[in-house]
XYZ file of C-alpha atoms in Angstrom:
760
model
C 92.871 158.241 52.555
C 89.686 159.942 51.439
C 90.965 160.207 47.928
C 90.678 156.466 47.576
C 86.944 156.563 47.841
C 86.740 159.079 45.019
C 89.146 157.397 42.616
C 87.023 154.829 40.704
C 88.458 151.595 39.389
C 88.777 152.068 35.696
C 90.675 150.853 32.690
C 93.483 153.186 31.774
C 93.026 154.713 28.301
C 95.298 153.294 25.672
C 97.621 155.704 23.978
C 98.550 153.307 21.183
C 97.715 154.663 17.782
C 97.736 158.354 18.555
C 100.163 158.916 15.727
C 97.843 157.614 13.104
C 96.992 160.192 10.421
C 94.062 160.566 8.081
C 94.580 158.621 4.935
C 97.181 156.376 6.458
C 100.039 158.854 6.386
C 101.903 156.928 9.059
C 105.325 155.420 8.945
C 104.844 154.281 5.365
C 104.593 157.865 4.216
C 108.265 158.326 4.972
C 109.067 155.630 2.402
C 106.717 157.177 -0.128
C 108.414 160.523 0.390
C 111.769 159.090 -0.519
C 110.345 157.369 -3.593
C 108.622 160.516 -4.690
C 111.796 162.594 -4.531
C 113.704 159.965 -6.501
C 111.159 159.953 -9.281
C 111.010 163.732 -9.348
C 114.733 163.788 -9.956
C 114.263 161.821 -13.191
C 112.075 164.581 -14.585
C 114.170 167.483 -13.361
C 114.675 168.784 -16.883
C 111.014 169.782 -17.156
C 110.507 173.524 -16.787
C 108.063 173.870 -13.933
C 108.455 177.614 -13.525
C 105.136 178.261 -15.292
C 101.827 177.646 -13.666
C 100.856 174.536 -15.658
C 97.374 173.303 -14.942
C 96.642 169.708 -14.085
C 95.703 168.484 -17.526
C 98.877 169.814 -19.155
C 101.047 168.369 -16.411
C 99.441 164.967 -16.911
C 99.975 165.262 -20.682
C 103.679 165.985 -20.261
C 104.097 163.137 -17.834
C 102.185 160.713 -20.047
C 104.233 161.774 -23.063
C 107.460 161.174 -21.181
C 106.176 157.893 -19.862
C 105.210 156.753 -23.358
C 108.895 156.855 -24.289
C 109.488 153.902 -21.939
C 108.379 150.409 -22.850
C 105.822 150.015 -20.078
C 102.401 148.514 -20.241
C 100.506 151.631 -19.302
C 101.719 153.455 -22.364
C 99.312 151.552 -24.516
C 96.412 153.428 -22.965
C 97.567 156.799 -24.221
C 98.316 156.058 -27.859
C 96.704 154.158 -30.758
C 98.423 151.026 -31.984
C 101.842 149.688 -31.016
C 105.203 151.391 -31.071
C 105.985 153.112 -34.365
C 108.576 152.258 -36.969
C 111.865 153.916 -36.012
C 112.605 154.647 -39.735
C 109.266 156.411 -40.231
C 110.058 160.177 -40.001
C 106.425 161.110 -39.463
C 105.508 161.452 -35.765
C 102.688 159.344 -34.483
C 99.612 161.236 -33.295
C 98.647 160.408 -29.701
C 95.300 160.574 -27.961
C 95.898 162.006 -24.519
C 93.827 161.010 -21.512
C 92.704 164.097 -19.627
C 91.464 163.632 -16.058
C 87.850 164.422 -15.401
C 86.830 167.180 -13.005
C 85.672 164.535 -10.489
C 89.025 162.745 -10.610
C 90.918 165.987 -10.086
C 88.682 167.012 -7.164
C 89.113 163.646 -5.465
C 92.905 163.717 -5.857
C 93.027 167.355 -4.681
C 91.090 166.427 -1.542
C 93.356 163.461 -0.865
C 96.444 165.601 -1.481
C 95.421 167.968 1.318
C 95.337 165.053 3.752
C 98.314 163.076 2.450
C 100.625 164.567 -0.206
C 102.783 161.400 -0.219
C 100.481 158.370 -0.650
C 102.038 154.934 -0.440
C 101.480 152.033 -2.850
C 98.379 150.793 -1.042
C 96.770 154.215 -1.055
C 97.598 154.782 -4.744
C 96.004 151.446 -5.689
C 92.891 152.307 -3.674
C 92.615 155.684 -5.446
C 93.135 154.101 -8.847
C 90.260 151.694 -8.222
C 87.973 154.488 -7.049
C 88.803 156.868 -9.922
C 89.326 154.395 -12.757
C 92.982 155.333 -13.311
C 96.223 153.412 -13.377
C 98.349 153.518 -10.189
C 101.188 155.075 -12.181
C 98.895 157.883 -13.345
C 98.000 158.534 -9.711
C 101.681 158.507 -8.820
C 102.637 160.959 -11.572
C 99.760 163.314 -10.733
C 100.870 163.541 -7.097
C 104.502 164.139 -8.171
C 103.418 166.944 -10.477
C 101.159 168.429 -7.791
C 103.993 168.468 -5.262
C 106.261 170.197 -7.756
C 103.572 172.753 -8.532
C 102.995 173.524 -4.846
C 106.728 173.896 -4.282
C 106.974 176.379 -7.159
C 104.072 178.435 -5.863
C 105.610 178.502 -2.380
C 108.942 179.716 -3.756
C 107.186 182.452 -5.722
C 105.381 183.596 -2.584
C 108.655 183.706 -0.632
C 110.344 185.666 -3.421
C 107.538 188.221 -3.366
C 107.863 188.634 0.406
C 111.629 189.021 0.236
C 111.288 191.560 -2.559
C 108.849 193.633 -0.502
C 111.118 193.492 2.547
C 114.073 194.541 0.414
C 112.152 197.549 -0.899
C 111.198 198.517 2.649
C 114.816 198.323 3.802
C 115.914 200.446 0.839
C 113.354 203.089 1.730
C 114.501 203.088 5.386
C 118.113 203.356 4.260
C 117.359 206.393 2.091
C 115.402 208.025 4.915
C 118.295 207.563 7.365
C 120.799 208.926 4.847
C 118.641 212.008 4.285
C 118.306 212.553 8.048
C 122.068 212.294 8.533
C 122.789 214.721 5.721
C 120.436 217.321 7.245
C 121.670 216.891 10.860
C 122.591 220.045 12.748
C 124.727 220.702 15.826
C 122.563 221.123 18.967
C 125.007 223.725 20.377
C 125.645 226.101 17.467
C 122.899 225.115 15.021
C 125.397 224.693 12.188
C 125.943 221.600 10.065
C 127.674 218.710 11.837
C 130.665 216.771 10.687
C 128.607 213.613 10.756
C 127.443 214.295 7.254
C 131.012 213.888 6.067
C 131.227 210.359 7.506
C 130.086 207.331 5.646
C 126.957 205.613 6.917
C 128.924 202.509 8.000
C 131.517 204.588 9.839
C 128.829 206.333 11.851
C 127.302 203.025 12.936
C 130.717 201.681 13.904
C 131.243 204.687 16.164
C 127.881 204.099 17.841
C 128.700 200.409 18.334
C 132.094 201.266 19.845
C 130.428 203.611 22.322
C 127.981 200.920 23.368
C 130.749 198.349 23.838
C 132.739 200.813 25.897
C 129.774 201.222 28.248
C 129.387 197.442 28.577
C 133.086 197.036 29.425
C 132.802 199.689 32.117
C 129.794 197.992 33.664
C 131.301 194.492 33.610
C 134.559 195.705 35.115
C 132.752 197.492 37.935
C 130.659 194.447 38.855
C 133.516 191.961 38.459
C 135.646 193.997 40.834
C 133.118 193.411 43.603
C 133.258 189.662 43.071
C 136.800 188.726 42.156
C 138.867 191.760 43.130
C 139.856 192.932 39.652
C 140.730 196.633 39.282
C 138.045 198.967 38.052
C 138.830 201.065 35.013
C 138.909 204.799 35.721
C 136.449 205.992 33.093
C 132.830 206.243 34.258
C 129.822 204.304 33.125
C 127.984 206.589 30.702
C 124.534 205.052 30.911
C 122.810 202.467 33.090
C 122.726 198.909 31.756
C 119.749 197.735 29.782
C 117.563 195.116 31.472
C 118.192 191.586 30.181
C 115.818 189.775 27.887
C 112.894 188.003 29.563
C 112.588 184.238 29.236
C 109.268 182.432 29.022
C 109.332 179.722 31.681
C 106.104 178.110 30.570
C 102.807 178.669 32.305
C 102.293 174.963 32.747
C 105.216 174.580 35.147
C 105.320 177.874 37.005
C 101.848 179.401 36.885
C 100.044 180.373 40.057
C 97.424 178.060 41.489
C 93.818 179.101 42.072
C 92.827 179.790 45.664
C 89.634 180.530 47.502
C 90.598 183.760 49.208
C 91.466 184.551 52.803
C 94.928 184.778 54.371
C 97.314 184.270 51.470
C 101.067 183.803 51.573
C 102.806 186.425 49.490
C 103.868 184.811 46.219
C 107.363 185.774 45.157
C 107.877 186.473 41.480
C 111.523 185.473 41.149
C 110.992 182.242 39.228
C 108.262 183.803 37.073
C 110.199 186.916 36.057
C 113.731 185.549 35.930
C 115.859 186.443 32.924
C 118.507 184.610 30.978
C 121.957 186.240 31.035
C 122.852 188.649 28.269
C 125.927 188.179 26.111
C 127.632 190.972 28.026
C 127.011 189.169 31.343
C 128.520 185.841 30.283
C 132.251 186.734 30.664
C 131.557 187.970 34.177
C 129.556 184.820 35.013
C 132.512 182.683 33.955
C 134.863 184.650 36.206
C 132.431 184.324 39.108
C 132.177 180.568 38.615
C 135.969 180.141 38.560
C 136.379 182.214 41.734
C 133.528 180.311 43.414
C 135.171 176.991 42.569
C 138.412 178.095 44.254
C 136.481 179.226 47.331
C 134.518 175.960 47.566
C 137.706 173.860 47.461
C 139.233 175.859 50.294
C 135.990 175.850 52.304
C 135.763 172.058 52.009
C 139.403 171.368 52.905
C 140.270 173.993 55.532
C 139.636 173.494 59.240
C 140.430 175.894 62.084
C 140.313 178.837 62.262
C 137.838 178.974 59.342
C 135.673 176.177 60.780
C 135.305 175.927 64.561
C 133.849 172.947 66.440
C 130.741 173.628 68.495
C 130.323 172.672 72.145
C 129.785 168.958 71.483
C 132.864 168.858 69.261
C 131.094 167.115 66.360
C 129.490 169.777 64.171
C 131.498 172.571 62.514
C 130.520 176.236 62.713
C 131.809 178.851 60.257
C 133.909 181.661 61.730
C 132.394 184.659 59.928
C 135.271 187.003 60.757
C 137.826 184.560 59.388
C 135.658 183.931 56.317
C 135.499 187.663 55.549
C 139.271 187.938 55.975
C 140.050 185.016 53.635
C 137.355 185.847 51.056
C 136.987 189.656 51.254
C 135.006 190.198 48.061
C 132.174 187.667 48.331
C 128.750 188.753 47.106
C 129.102 192.305 48.309
C 127.483 193.856 51.406
C 124.988 191.616 53.191
C 121.445 193.015 52.789
C 119.701 194.365 55.867
C 117.815 191.706 57.791
C 119.721 188.808 56.232
C 121.369 186.073 58.323
C 124.249 183.784 57.402
C 123.741 180.017 57.427
C 126.905 177.989 56.818
C 127.496 174.280 57.392
C 129.717 171.441 56.217
C 129.119 167.689 56.275
C 130.814 164.583 54.822
C 129.604 161.043 54.099
C 130.395 157.985 51.979
C 127.542 157.151 49.587
C 126.845 154.091 47.450
C 127.201 155.668 44.005
C 130.260 156.031 41.797
C 131.590 159.524 41.190
C 130.738 159.626 37.472
C 127.032 158.853 38.031
C 126.881 161.271 40.944
C 128.222 164.122 38.796
C 125.638 163.308 36.113
C 122.821 163.470 38.673
C 124.006 166.846 39.947
C 124.409 168.398 36.483
C 121.079 167.197 35.051
C 118.424 169.516 36.491
C 115.626 166.923 36.220
C 117.582 164.122 37.886
C 118.914 166.531 40.518
C 115.473 167.855 41.473
C 114.118 164.280 41.597
C 117.012 163.079 43.766
C 116.412 165.916 46.254
C 112.627 166.165 45.868
C 112.220 166.767 49.607
C 114.423 169.895 49.349
C 113.988 171.136 45.760
C 110.399 171.981 44.853
C 111.091 173.518 41.414
C 114.204 173.886 39.267
C 114.991 175.052 35.761
C 118.086 175.459 33.603
C 117.863 178.851 31.913
C 120.936 178.549 29.707
C 123.860 176.169 29.239
C 127.020 178.224 28.765
C 129.263 175.164 28.398
C 128.524 171.440 28.132
C 132.002 170.373 29.223
C 134.835 168.633 27.396
C 136.088 165.124 26.701
C 132.592 163.642 26.709
C 131.859 164.429 30.364
C 130.820 167.367 32.552
C 134.352 168.658 33.158
C 134.030 172.407 32.592
C 130.221 172.362 32.307
C 128.613 175.697 33.162
C 124.894 176.411 33.348
C 122.680 179.217 34.628
C 119.854 177.890 36.796
C 116.985 178.899 39.013
C 115.594 176.798 41.839
C 113.203 176.899 44.754
C 114.205 175.145 47.997
C 111.536 173.949 50.413
C 110.759 172.507 53.814
C 107.612 170.328 53.525
C 105.307 172.549 55.594
C 103.153 175.588 54.795
C 104.760 177.451 57.719
C 108.244 177.952 56.214
C 108.574 180.103 53.057
C 110.530 178.588 50.216
C 113.908 179.989 49.201
C 114.268 181.039 45.576
C 117.708 181.348 44.044
C 119.167 182.420 40.695
C 122.693 181.093 40.279
C 125.350 179.544 38.062
C 126.430 175.914 38.517
C 129.984 174.963 37.556
C 131.482 171.455 37.415
C 135.202 170.751 37.248
C 137.499 167.736 37.539
C 140.684 168.493 39.453
C 144.159 167.075 39.029
C 143.842 164.496 41.820
C 140.709 163.011 40.258
C 138.358 164.843 42.609
C 135.228 166.345 41.089
C 133.640 169.536 42.394
C 130.239 171.092 41.666
C 129.681 174.657 42.890
C 126.753 177.102 42.884
C 127.018 180.872 43.325
C 124.233 183.458 43.144
C 123.868 185.835 40.209
C 121.426 188.148 41.986
C 123.570 191.241 41.413
C 123.178 190.757 37.667
C 119.389 190.793 37.887
C 118.041 194.291 38.669
C 114.786 193.072 40.276
C 113.075 191.660 42.225
C 115.115 191.723 45.421
C 115.996 188.171 46.502
C 115.298 186.711 49.924
C 118.165 184.206 49.634
C 121.685 184.511 48.198
C 123.891 181.481 47.690
C 127.498 182.091 48.530
C 129.757 179.481 46.884
C 128.065 176.215 47.890
C 128.296 172.693 46.590
C 130.206 169.481 47.039
C 133.529 167.705 46.500
C 133.308 164.124 45.233
C 136.180 161.666 45.711
C 136.250 158.218 44.125
C 136.223 155.279 46.552
C 136.606 151.520 45.937
C 133.673 149.287 44.958
C 131.585 152.037 43.396
C 131.377 154.267 46.471
C 132.127 157.992 46.688
C 133.106 160.286 49.527
C 131.108 163.515 49.370
C 131.928 166.692 51.292
C 129.015 169.129 51.159
C 129.221 172.858 51.899
C 126.111 175.055 52.244
C 126.753 178.778 52.665
C 123.815 181.161 52.206
C 122.574 184.581 53.228
C 118.840 184.509 53.882
C 115.951 186.575 55.176
C 114.144 184.141 57.489
C 111.726 186.596 59.072
C 108.779 184.857 57.367
C 109.414 181.574 59.207
C 106.700 180.600 61.687
C 107.750 180.542 65.356
C 107.166 176.799 65.484
C 110.016 176.208 63.004
C 112.376 179.071 63.895
C 114.669 176.938 66.069
C 114.955 174.200 63.444
C 115.679 176.694 60.643
C 118.159 178.769 62.653
C 120.089 175.614 63.583
C 120.825 175.073 59.887
C 119.299 171.569 59.876
C 116.317 172.596 57.742
C 118.343 173.680 54.689
C 121.936 172.957 55.743
C 124.625 170.570 54.518
C 123.557 167.849 56.958
C 120.138 167.584 55.349
C 121.588 167.582 51.818
C 124.117 164.852 52.617
C 121.604 162.721 54.576
C 119.100 162.928 51.719
C 121.809 162.033 49.194
C 122.920 158.975 51.193
C 119.339 157.734 51.578
C 118.502 158.255 47.892
C 121.687 156.480 46.781
C 120.638 153.462 48.852
C 117.208 153.629 47.224
C 118.691 153.679 43.713
C 120.986 150.759 44.560
C 117.964 148.798 45.811
C 116.043 149.526 42.611
C 118.879 148.104 40.502
C 119.481 145.042 42.712
C 119.066 141.679 41.013
C 119.857 139.172 43.796
C 116.594 139.458 45.732
C 115.998 136.514 48.105
C 112.608 134.901 47.566
C 112.266 133.436 51.060
C 110.345 136.234 52.764
C 106.613 136.425 52.171
C 105.455 139.538 50.328
C 108.859 140.454 48.912
C 108.584 141.488 45.268
C 111.287 139.621 43.349
C 110.193 140.487 39.803
C 112.841 142.968 38.602
C 110.548 144.886 36.253
C 107.768 144.918 38.811
C 110.136 146.333 41.453
C 111.275 149.118 39.141
C 107.717 150.074 38.159
C 106.474 150.098 41.739
C 109.437 152.168 42.983
C 108.993 154.615 40.116
C 105.326 155.027 41.055
C 106.254 155.561 44.715
C 108.870 158.128 43.678
C 106.258 160.118 41.750
C 103.951 159.907 44.763
C 106.651 161.336 47.080
C 107.507 164.170 44.667
C 103.841 165.130 44.364
C 103.412 165.111 48.144
C 106.456 167.265 48.929
C 105.756 169.795 46.182
C 102.110 170.082 47.212
C 102.599 170.692 50.926
C 105.275 173.418 50.976
C 104.774 177.190 51.007
C 105.894 177.471 47.397
C 105.308 180.700 45.513
C 103.258 178.626 43.037
C 100.746 177.876 45.816
C 98.018 179.968 47.408
C 97.275 178.691 50.906
C 94.120 179.773 52.726
C 93.645 179.516 56.503
C 90.351 177.859 57.461
C 90.038 177.907 61.215
C 91.803 177.769 64.558
C 94.506 179.923 65.994
C 98.262 179.590 66.235
C 100.141 176.654 64.785
C 97.115 174.347 64.552
C 95.515 176.320 61.719
C 94.405 174.184 58.789
C 95.483 175.590 55.444
C 93.818 174.534 52.224
C 94.527 174.993 48.541
C 92.573 174.027 45.427
C 93.859 172.807 42.086
C 92.163 171.848 38.842
C 93.359 168.557 37.373
C 92.833 168.396 33.612
C 94.457 166.068 31.061
C 96.938 164.734 33.625
C 97.166 160.931 33.385
C 98.859 160.795 36.793
C 95.942 162.507 38.595
C 92.207 161.895 38.562
C 90.407 164.700 36.703
C 88.444 167.250 38.675
C 88.812 169.663 41.596
C 91.539 168.590 44.048
C 91.520 170.062 47.531
C 94.805 169.992 49.449
C 94.729 170.466 53.216
C 97.709 170.683 55.560
C 98.529 171.565 59.136
C 101.716 171.501 61.218
C 101.988 171.079 64.978
C 104.399 170.110 67.745
C 104.442 166.791 69.573
C 106.360 166.087 72.810
C 107.488 162.783 71.314
C 110.842 161.977 69.613
C 110.730 161.830 65.798
C 111.678 158.153 65.622
C 108.703 157.117 67.762
C 106.321 159.228 65.652
C 107.740 157.687 62.458
C 107.422 154.092 63.714
C 103.852 154.716 64.887
C 102.651 156.180 61.584
C 104.293 153.661 59.254
C 103.250 150.511 61.139
C 100.207 148.834 59.605
C 99.301 147.369 63.008
C 98.700 150.850 64.482
C 97.069 152.358 61.385
C 93.571 151.904 62.818
C 94.452 154.314 65.601
C 94.706 157.331 63.292
C 93.346 156.407 59.827
C 89.602 157.070 59.847
C 88.884 155.124 56.659
C 90.546 151.969 57.961
C 88.887 152.218 61.365
C 87.628 148.819 62.381
C 89.106 147.093 59.332
C 91.931 144.598 59.070
C 95.114 146.197 57.691
C 97.501 143.789 55.994
C 100.767 144.345 54.120
C 100.531 142.515 50.804
C 103.978 143.268 49.358
C 106.994 145.404 50.144
C 110.359 146.500 48.735
C 113.200 147.338 51.120
C 115.185 150.297 49.801
C 117.793 151.008 52.460
C 119.682 149.695 55.465
C 117.117 151.153 57.840
C 114.066 148.893 58.091
C 111.882 152.001 57.936
C 112.970 152.734 54.355
C 110.584 150.675 52.240
C 107.754 150.742 49.721
C 104.673 148.771 50.756
C 101.387 147.685 49.241
C 98.733 147.588 51.975
C 95.223 146.129 51.831
C 92.484 147.354 54.152
C 89.718 144.779 54.575
C 86.704 146.762 55.634
C 84.780 145.568 58.677
C 81.599 146.586 56.885
C 80.747 143.957 54.290
C 78.938 146.542 52.171
C 82.168 148.477 51.581
C 84.789 147.317 49.118
C 88.350 146.581 50.162
C 90.937 149.308 49.658
C 94.502 149.045 48.332
C 97.088 151.599 49.516
C 100.575 152.307 48.154
C 102.868 153.593 50.917
C 106.468 154.750 51.037
C 108.205 155.383 54.343
C 111.707 156.841 54.518
C 113.897 158.218 57.271
C 117.369 159.684 57.686
C 119.282 161.802 60.166
C 117.314 164.972 59.452
C 113.778 164.064 58.349
C 111.247 161.257 58.032
C 108.277 160.784 55.700
C 105.274 158.473 55.557
C 103.469 159.037 52.256
C 100.570 156.991 50.929
C 97.831 157.021 48.297
C 94.838 154.786 47.531
C 95.402 152.990 44.228
C 93.302 151.105 41.734
C 93.659 147.320 42.061
C 93.659 146.675 38.306
C 96.249 149.397 37.709
C 98.513 148.031 40.467
C 98.415 144.560 38.918
C 99.750 146.119 35.721
C 102.511 147.886 37.673
C 103.509 144.732 39.573
C 103.932 142.955 36.234
C 106.334 145.669 35.034
C 103.818 147.951 33.293
C 104.124 151.706 32.861
C 103.331 153.421 36.206
C 102.930 156.915 34.725
C 99.234 156.347 33.993
C 98.245 155.301 37.503
C 96.197 158.137 39.022
C 97.442 159.196 42.461
C 96.437 161.736 45.096
C 99.102 161.325 47.798
C 98.588 162.172 51.458
C 100.926 161.675 54.367
C 103.232 163.027 57.036
C 106.521 164.937 57.175
C 108.383 164.575 60.488
C 111.206 166.868 61.597
C 112.997 167.315 64.930
C 111.999 170.448 66.821
C 115.628 171.549 67.221
C 115.776 171.091 70.994
C 117.646 167.761 71.013
C 121.367 167.721 71.706
C 123.592 168.251 68.689
C 125.836 165.577 67.294
C 123.694 162.468 67.778
C 124.606 159.534 65.586
C 122.445 157.630 63.116
C 121.444 154.991 65.655
C 120.606 157.569 68.330
C 118.940 160.119 66.069
C 115.296 160.884 66.796
C 115.245 159.243 70.216
C 115.246 162.534 72.148
C 113.503 165.902 71.950
C 110.172 166.722 70.361
C 108.801 166.488 66.824
C 107.359 168.860 64.265
C 104.680 166.961 62.357
C 103.001 168.106 59.140
C 99.804 166.285 58.132
C 98.625 166.749 54.553
C 95.698 165.346 52.569
C 94.809 165.587 48.876
C 91.160 164.910 48.197
C 89.133 164.822 44.976
C 86.035 166.843 45.873
C 84.483 166.931 42.392
C 85.241 164.962 39.240
C 84.272 167.925 37.005
C 87.220 170.378 36.624
C 84.882 173.320 35.945
C 82.768 172.753 39.059
C 82.610 175.239 41.931
C 84.148 174.347 45.273
C 81.403 173.990 47.873
C 81.726 175.121 51.464
C 80.523 171.687 52.517
C 83.569 170.051 50.952
C 85.870 172.464 52.744
C 84.157 171.827 56.070
C 84.420 168.062 55.568
C 88.146 168.290 54.895
C 88.637 170.557 57.883
C 86.879 168.080 60.172
C 88.771 165.148 58.681
C 92.210 166.613 59.257
C 91.288 167.876 62.741
C 90.032 164.429 63.713
C 93.201 162.771 62.405
C 95.407 165.173 64.360
C 93.473 164.528 67.573
C 93.781 160.763 67.128
C 97.548 161.004 66.603
C 98.000 163.219 69.652
C 95.875 160.930 71.813
C 97.647 157.731 70.740
C 101.174 159.124 71.124
C 100.440 160.802 74.444
C 99.219 157.456 75.807
C 102.419 155.785 74.612
C 104.657 158.439 76.155
C 102.755 158.461 79.452
């Protein structure tokens, strides 16, 4: 799209040699370090406690060295070796280093305290010294610096010790002069020892913690509450720095702004007192998930079409009376269950679910941000059995019109006796005093059963309480049906991504079809680049709390929302000011027809302004699923205007039972040649644009894979990312905003016109 015009063809900067140090202190310095320590051990008997200046250190070393029969010893003494029977000691003429030599070696020492053989020889030639003299000087200098450092540490420790002694005496004096607040007389505390008094205070604090944990645990797992009251409110947990680079707010340009939640930015790691309760919650949640996945009626009731299951809330409350406590006002319950067989073995699937980076990548269309705050247990027996980790995540629908759902929860993985694995999440919102959440995860997760030939049967349960009042009217029916965030979308995404991973690892690629990429390394690099493009698109189009969307014009659902970002020092993005624009609207056309129209290179001229009048040709493609719409393509647009250069576009199209995507980005021809030959795709600059297609929720429930998307209407989100200025510090001009607004409006009108003609 427009970004392609603004991304110049350029050679990617080489990163080889960034580890080089001044003076050559590279990998060879590690060897020199080991040699230096070995030689220092031979002279360990020397007393280095005194601050010996350089000349004396050299004299001692030369004197010791003269005792060995080496060639360099002849420089420091007159004549040959003395007669052993002569009792008179030989007088020696010592070689003292000049001030220039010392200054040069001091300067080199600051850059490289462990020179290698080559560097020592170079110094010896420059300073007129033997290499061994250089070597000994550096050994002595290192020993001297170590001694000075130890002295400095000893002085600091001594000062701290004196300060602690003074504090101790002050506390003792205060305790001895304490008086009773009731009668004014002396208290019995003065008769206690200092340690006994602190033990009593610690016991009181622990008693309060036990009271608090017992009270909260009773709400979750039904354990009795102890009868003594909580003396004081709990202290707020310690804050955790999440890193401004990952979770900082994005700059906006004012106007109507979505309210940015602060859950992920102010979340806290659990305290030590919270951890026993978290473990009990995870165990209870695991038991609930197993029963939720295996039970049928009356807990799960079939809907009118007899295919999808609906949770019986009354029965759920009766079977699991404790839950997460009272449902907050304004919250709704969304519960769903779905099963499927996926092409991934159970061990790899568990690893993907328990690794937060792999998990968020696998479900990039649903998970916009995720972070592991603390790992309470890594599991046993070399796998994830018993693994327990506290996490935070933000779940999204790729549109600016649906707020994201933030959640703070514990994830627990367990292998059961029959070989089935289970991974469960349950919210920890009651542990965190603020802010109030808009989404609470009841026990949700999946059961994984091993199947033959590397397949797995997955049963997914999603059970949440959510405040969906911020959802735009256009998406209310889709969200309330549970298909936006429910188990069906999770399981459909998992099945599609497993097919994609299997395609990436395939080795028996037939070479008969034209344009099929058969080079294994080239396939992996191109699919990795397309994966990064899809992640960037989904994360950049949602109503995440890290984004600040601004409404430009129009009324109702056709409003165009824009957002600006500064791209600096990111090898995967061109540097400068990036303007993101997105709009969502309804089409009276089934999702499958919209998907086929947008992904087909033969109809691209009908909506893509930049390729208007040009010849669009698919140069290469990689099939990554059973559906022919799931593929990665490399498209060339031959401009009809001879004065314009040809354009190369990377495109990924994917579809499943719940959503479809067509995502593309203009790419540099030279960089793509490197990728196709198996090169690193992380340094290819991308600004992805594209489409997210969802059903409008009016189609009949229970349609199969082959029939899905053939009825009802579509909810289409169009999003562009455009480089408006290559200088990151530049100001965003109103002209750029107006151009983007016109571009996206024109694209929407072309899509509506083309699809309405087809449906007529």
